[in-house]
XYZ file of N, CA and C in Angstrom:
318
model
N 0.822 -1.186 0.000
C 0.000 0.000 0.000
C 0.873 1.258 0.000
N 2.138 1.612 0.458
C 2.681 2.429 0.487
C 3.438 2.881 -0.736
N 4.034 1.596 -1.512
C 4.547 1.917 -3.165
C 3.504 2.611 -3.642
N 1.838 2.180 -3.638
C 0.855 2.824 -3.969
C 1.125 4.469 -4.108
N 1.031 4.478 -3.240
C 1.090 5.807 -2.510
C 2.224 6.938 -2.969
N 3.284 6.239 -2.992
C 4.589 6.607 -3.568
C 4.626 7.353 -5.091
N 3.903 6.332 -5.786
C 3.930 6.473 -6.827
C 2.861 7.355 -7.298
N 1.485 7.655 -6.805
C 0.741 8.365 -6.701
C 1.128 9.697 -6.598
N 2.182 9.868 -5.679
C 2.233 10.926 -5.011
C 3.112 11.869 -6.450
N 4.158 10.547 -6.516
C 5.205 10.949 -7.942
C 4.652 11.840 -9.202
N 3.127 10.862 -9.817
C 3.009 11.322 -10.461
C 2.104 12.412 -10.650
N 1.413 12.994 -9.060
C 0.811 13.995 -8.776
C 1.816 15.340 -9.021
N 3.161 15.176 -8.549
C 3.886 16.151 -8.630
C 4.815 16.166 -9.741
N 3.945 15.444 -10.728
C 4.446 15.607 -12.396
C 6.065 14.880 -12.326
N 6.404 14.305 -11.916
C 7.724 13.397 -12.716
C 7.646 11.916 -12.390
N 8.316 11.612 -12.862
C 8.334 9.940 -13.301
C 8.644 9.040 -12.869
N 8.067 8.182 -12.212
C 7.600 7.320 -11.001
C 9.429 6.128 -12.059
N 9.477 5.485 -10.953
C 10.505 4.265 -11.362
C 9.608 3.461 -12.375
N 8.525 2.968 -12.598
C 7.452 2.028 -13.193
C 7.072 2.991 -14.486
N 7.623 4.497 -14.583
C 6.833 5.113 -15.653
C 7.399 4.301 -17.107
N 6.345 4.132 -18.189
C 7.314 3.830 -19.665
C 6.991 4.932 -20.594
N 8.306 5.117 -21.151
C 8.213 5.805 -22.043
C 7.263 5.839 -23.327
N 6.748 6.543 -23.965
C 5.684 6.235 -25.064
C 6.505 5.332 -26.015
N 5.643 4.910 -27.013
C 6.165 4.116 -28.552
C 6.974 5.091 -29.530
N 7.610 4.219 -30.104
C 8.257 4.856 -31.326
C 7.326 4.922 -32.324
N 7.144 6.585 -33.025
C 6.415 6.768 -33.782
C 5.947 5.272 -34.731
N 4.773 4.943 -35.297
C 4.525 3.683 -36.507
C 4.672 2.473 -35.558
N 4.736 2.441 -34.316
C 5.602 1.270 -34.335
C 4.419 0.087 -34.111
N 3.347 0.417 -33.355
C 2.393 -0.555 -33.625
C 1.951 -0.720 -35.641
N 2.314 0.473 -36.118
C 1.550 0.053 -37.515
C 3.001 -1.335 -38.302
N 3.737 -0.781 -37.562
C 4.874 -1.738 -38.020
C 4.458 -3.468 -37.582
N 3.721 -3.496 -36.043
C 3.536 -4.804 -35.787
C 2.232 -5.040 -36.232
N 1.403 -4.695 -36.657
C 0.450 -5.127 -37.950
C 0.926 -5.661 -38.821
N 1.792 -5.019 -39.537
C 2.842 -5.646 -40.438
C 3.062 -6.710 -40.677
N 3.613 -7.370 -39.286
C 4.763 -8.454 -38.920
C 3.145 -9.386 -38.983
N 2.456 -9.186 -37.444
C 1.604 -10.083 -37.410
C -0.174 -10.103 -38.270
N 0.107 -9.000 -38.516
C -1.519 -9.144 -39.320
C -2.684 -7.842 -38.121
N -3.196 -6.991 -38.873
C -4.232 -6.147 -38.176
C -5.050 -6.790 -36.993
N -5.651 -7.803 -37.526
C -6.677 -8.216 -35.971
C -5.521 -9.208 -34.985
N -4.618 -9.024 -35.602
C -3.991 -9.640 -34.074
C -3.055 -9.103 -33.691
N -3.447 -7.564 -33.443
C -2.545 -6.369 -32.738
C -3.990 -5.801 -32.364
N -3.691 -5.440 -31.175
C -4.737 -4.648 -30.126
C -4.341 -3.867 -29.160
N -4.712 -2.367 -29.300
C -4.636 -1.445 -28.673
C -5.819 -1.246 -27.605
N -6.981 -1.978 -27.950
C -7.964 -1.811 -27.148
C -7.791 -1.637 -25.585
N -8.298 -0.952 -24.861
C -8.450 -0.399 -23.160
C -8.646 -1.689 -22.467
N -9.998 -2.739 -22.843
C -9.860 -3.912 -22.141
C -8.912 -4.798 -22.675
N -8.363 -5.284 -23.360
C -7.256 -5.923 -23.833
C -6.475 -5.776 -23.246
N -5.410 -4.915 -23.435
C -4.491 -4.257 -22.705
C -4.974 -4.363 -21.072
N -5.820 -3.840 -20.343
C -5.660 -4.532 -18.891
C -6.126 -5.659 -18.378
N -6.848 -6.777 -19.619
C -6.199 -8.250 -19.635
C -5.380 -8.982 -19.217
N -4.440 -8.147 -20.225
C -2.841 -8.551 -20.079
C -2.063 -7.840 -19.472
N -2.866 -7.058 -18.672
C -2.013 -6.096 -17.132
C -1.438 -6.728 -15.888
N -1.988 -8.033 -16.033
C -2.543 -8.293 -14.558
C -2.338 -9.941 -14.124
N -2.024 -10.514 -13.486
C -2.094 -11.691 -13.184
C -2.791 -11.906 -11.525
N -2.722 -13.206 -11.480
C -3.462 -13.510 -9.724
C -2.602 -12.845 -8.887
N -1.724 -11.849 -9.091
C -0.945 -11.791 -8.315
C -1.559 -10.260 -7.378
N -1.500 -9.730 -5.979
C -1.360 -8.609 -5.304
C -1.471 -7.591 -5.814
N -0.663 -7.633 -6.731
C 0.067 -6.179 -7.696
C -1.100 -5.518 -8.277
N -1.318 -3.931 -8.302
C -2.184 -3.358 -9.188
C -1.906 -3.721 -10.717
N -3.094 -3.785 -11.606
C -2.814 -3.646 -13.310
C -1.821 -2.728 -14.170
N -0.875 -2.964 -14.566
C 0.423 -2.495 -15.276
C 0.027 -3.005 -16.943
N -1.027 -2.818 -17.505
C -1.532 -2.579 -18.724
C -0.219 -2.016 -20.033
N 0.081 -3.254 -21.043
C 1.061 -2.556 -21.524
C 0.287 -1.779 -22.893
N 1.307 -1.126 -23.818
C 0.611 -0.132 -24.382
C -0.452 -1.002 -26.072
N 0.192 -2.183 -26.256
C -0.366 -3.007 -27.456
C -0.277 -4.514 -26.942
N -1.026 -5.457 -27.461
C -0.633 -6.648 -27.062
C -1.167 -7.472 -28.595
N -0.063 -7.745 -28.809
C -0.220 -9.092 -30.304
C 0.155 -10.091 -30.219
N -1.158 -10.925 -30.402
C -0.896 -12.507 -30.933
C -0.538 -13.346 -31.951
N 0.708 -13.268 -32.465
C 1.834 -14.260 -33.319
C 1.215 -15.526 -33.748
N 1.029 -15.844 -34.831
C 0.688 -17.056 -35.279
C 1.350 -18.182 -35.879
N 2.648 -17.823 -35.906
C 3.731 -18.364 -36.223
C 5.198 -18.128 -35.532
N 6.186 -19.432 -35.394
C 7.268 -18.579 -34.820
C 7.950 -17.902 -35.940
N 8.209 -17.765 -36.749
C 8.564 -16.734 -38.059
C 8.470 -15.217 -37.487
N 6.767 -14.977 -37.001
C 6.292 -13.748 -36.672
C 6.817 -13.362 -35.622
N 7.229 -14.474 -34.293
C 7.578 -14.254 -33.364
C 9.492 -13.525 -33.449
N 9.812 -14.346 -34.329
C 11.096 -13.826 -34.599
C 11.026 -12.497 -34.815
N 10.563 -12.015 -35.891
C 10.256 -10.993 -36.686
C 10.053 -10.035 -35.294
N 8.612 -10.436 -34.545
C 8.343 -9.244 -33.725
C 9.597 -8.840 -32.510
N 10.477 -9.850 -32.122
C 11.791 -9.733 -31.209
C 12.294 -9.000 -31.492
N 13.070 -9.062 -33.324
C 13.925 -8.555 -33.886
C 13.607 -6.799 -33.906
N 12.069 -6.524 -34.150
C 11.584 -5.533 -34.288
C 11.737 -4.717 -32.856
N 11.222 -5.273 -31.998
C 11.225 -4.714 -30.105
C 12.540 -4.283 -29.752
N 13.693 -5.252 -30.219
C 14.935 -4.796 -29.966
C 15.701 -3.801 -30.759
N 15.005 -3.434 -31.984
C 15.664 -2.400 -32.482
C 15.128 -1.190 -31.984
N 14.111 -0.956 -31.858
C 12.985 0.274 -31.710
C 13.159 -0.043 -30.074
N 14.208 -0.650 -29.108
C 14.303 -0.527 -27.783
C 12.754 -0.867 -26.595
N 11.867 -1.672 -27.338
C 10.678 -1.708 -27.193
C 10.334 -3.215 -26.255
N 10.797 -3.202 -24.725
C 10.780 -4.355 -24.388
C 9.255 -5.483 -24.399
N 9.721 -6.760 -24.250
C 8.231 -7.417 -25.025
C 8.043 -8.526 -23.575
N 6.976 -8.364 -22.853
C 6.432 -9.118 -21.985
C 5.259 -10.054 -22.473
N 6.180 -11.752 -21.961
C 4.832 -13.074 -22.586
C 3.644 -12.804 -21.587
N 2.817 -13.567 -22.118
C 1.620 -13.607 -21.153
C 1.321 -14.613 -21.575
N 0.829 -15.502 -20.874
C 0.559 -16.997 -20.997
C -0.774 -17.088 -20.468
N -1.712 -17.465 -19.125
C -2.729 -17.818 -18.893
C -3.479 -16.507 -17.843
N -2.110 -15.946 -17.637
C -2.384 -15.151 -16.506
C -2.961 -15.903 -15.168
N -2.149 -16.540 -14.952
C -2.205 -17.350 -13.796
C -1.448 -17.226 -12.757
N 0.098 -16.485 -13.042
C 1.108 -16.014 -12.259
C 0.773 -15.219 -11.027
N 1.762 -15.655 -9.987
C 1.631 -14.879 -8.631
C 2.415 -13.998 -8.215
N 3.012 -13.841 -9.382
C 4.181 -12.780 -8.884
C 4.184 -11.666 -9.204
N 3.303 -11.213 -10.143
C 3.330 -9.875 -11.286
C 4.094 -9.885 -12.500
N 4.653 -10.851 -13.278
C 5.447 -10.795 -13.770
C 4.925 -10.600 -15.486
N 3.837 -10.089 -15.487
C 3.384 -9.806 -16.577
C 3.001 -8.141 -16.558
N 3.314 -7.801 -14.900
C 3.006 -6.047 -15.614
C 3.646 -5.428 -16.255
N 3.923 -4.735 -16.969
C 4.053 -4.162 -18.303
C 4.725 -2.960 -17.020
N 5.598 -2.696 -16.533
C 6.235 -1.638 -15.370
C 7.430 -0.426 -15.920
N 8.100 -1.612 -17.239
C 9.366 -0.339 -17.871
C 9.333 -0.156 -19.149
């Protein structure tokens, strides 16, 4: 409850909590359309805090796109892409995890 708080407080007084992320590189979701195909890139509000969140304590850390790869080809492709454009890429599997390890934090 107190990180809560912390971070609240941070971004009440306008600067940038340790957990803040930086925005996207201009295109860069139109780029992962690209790779994986339009309907399986989602920007959507519930989507995104879907995949915020696991069983775990932790508040929802919602990342900014979440795409589903239909091939490992695509999966390559989308790595290769995250690491150039500095764009780190968190799995999400069932969301079953207890640790938080799917919030979307840097």
């Amino acid at each position: 409850m107190a990180l809560r708080r912390v971070l609240a407080l941070g971004a009440a007084l306008g600067r940038r909590s340790c957990c803040s992320k930086p925005s996207l590189p201009p295109d860069f979701v139109e780029a992962l359309r690209a790779v994986a195909g339009a309907p399986n890139v989602s920007t959507a509000a519930a989507v995104r805090e879907q995949h915020g969140h696991d069983e775990s304590m932790h508040p929802c850390a919602p990342p900014d796109v979440v795409v589903w790869p239909q091939a490992v080809g695509q999966v390559q492709e989308l790595a290769a892409l995250c690491h150039r454009c500095r764009v780190p890429m968190v799995p999400f599997g069932t969301g079953t995890g207890l640790e938080g390890g799917v919030n979307a934090v840097q």
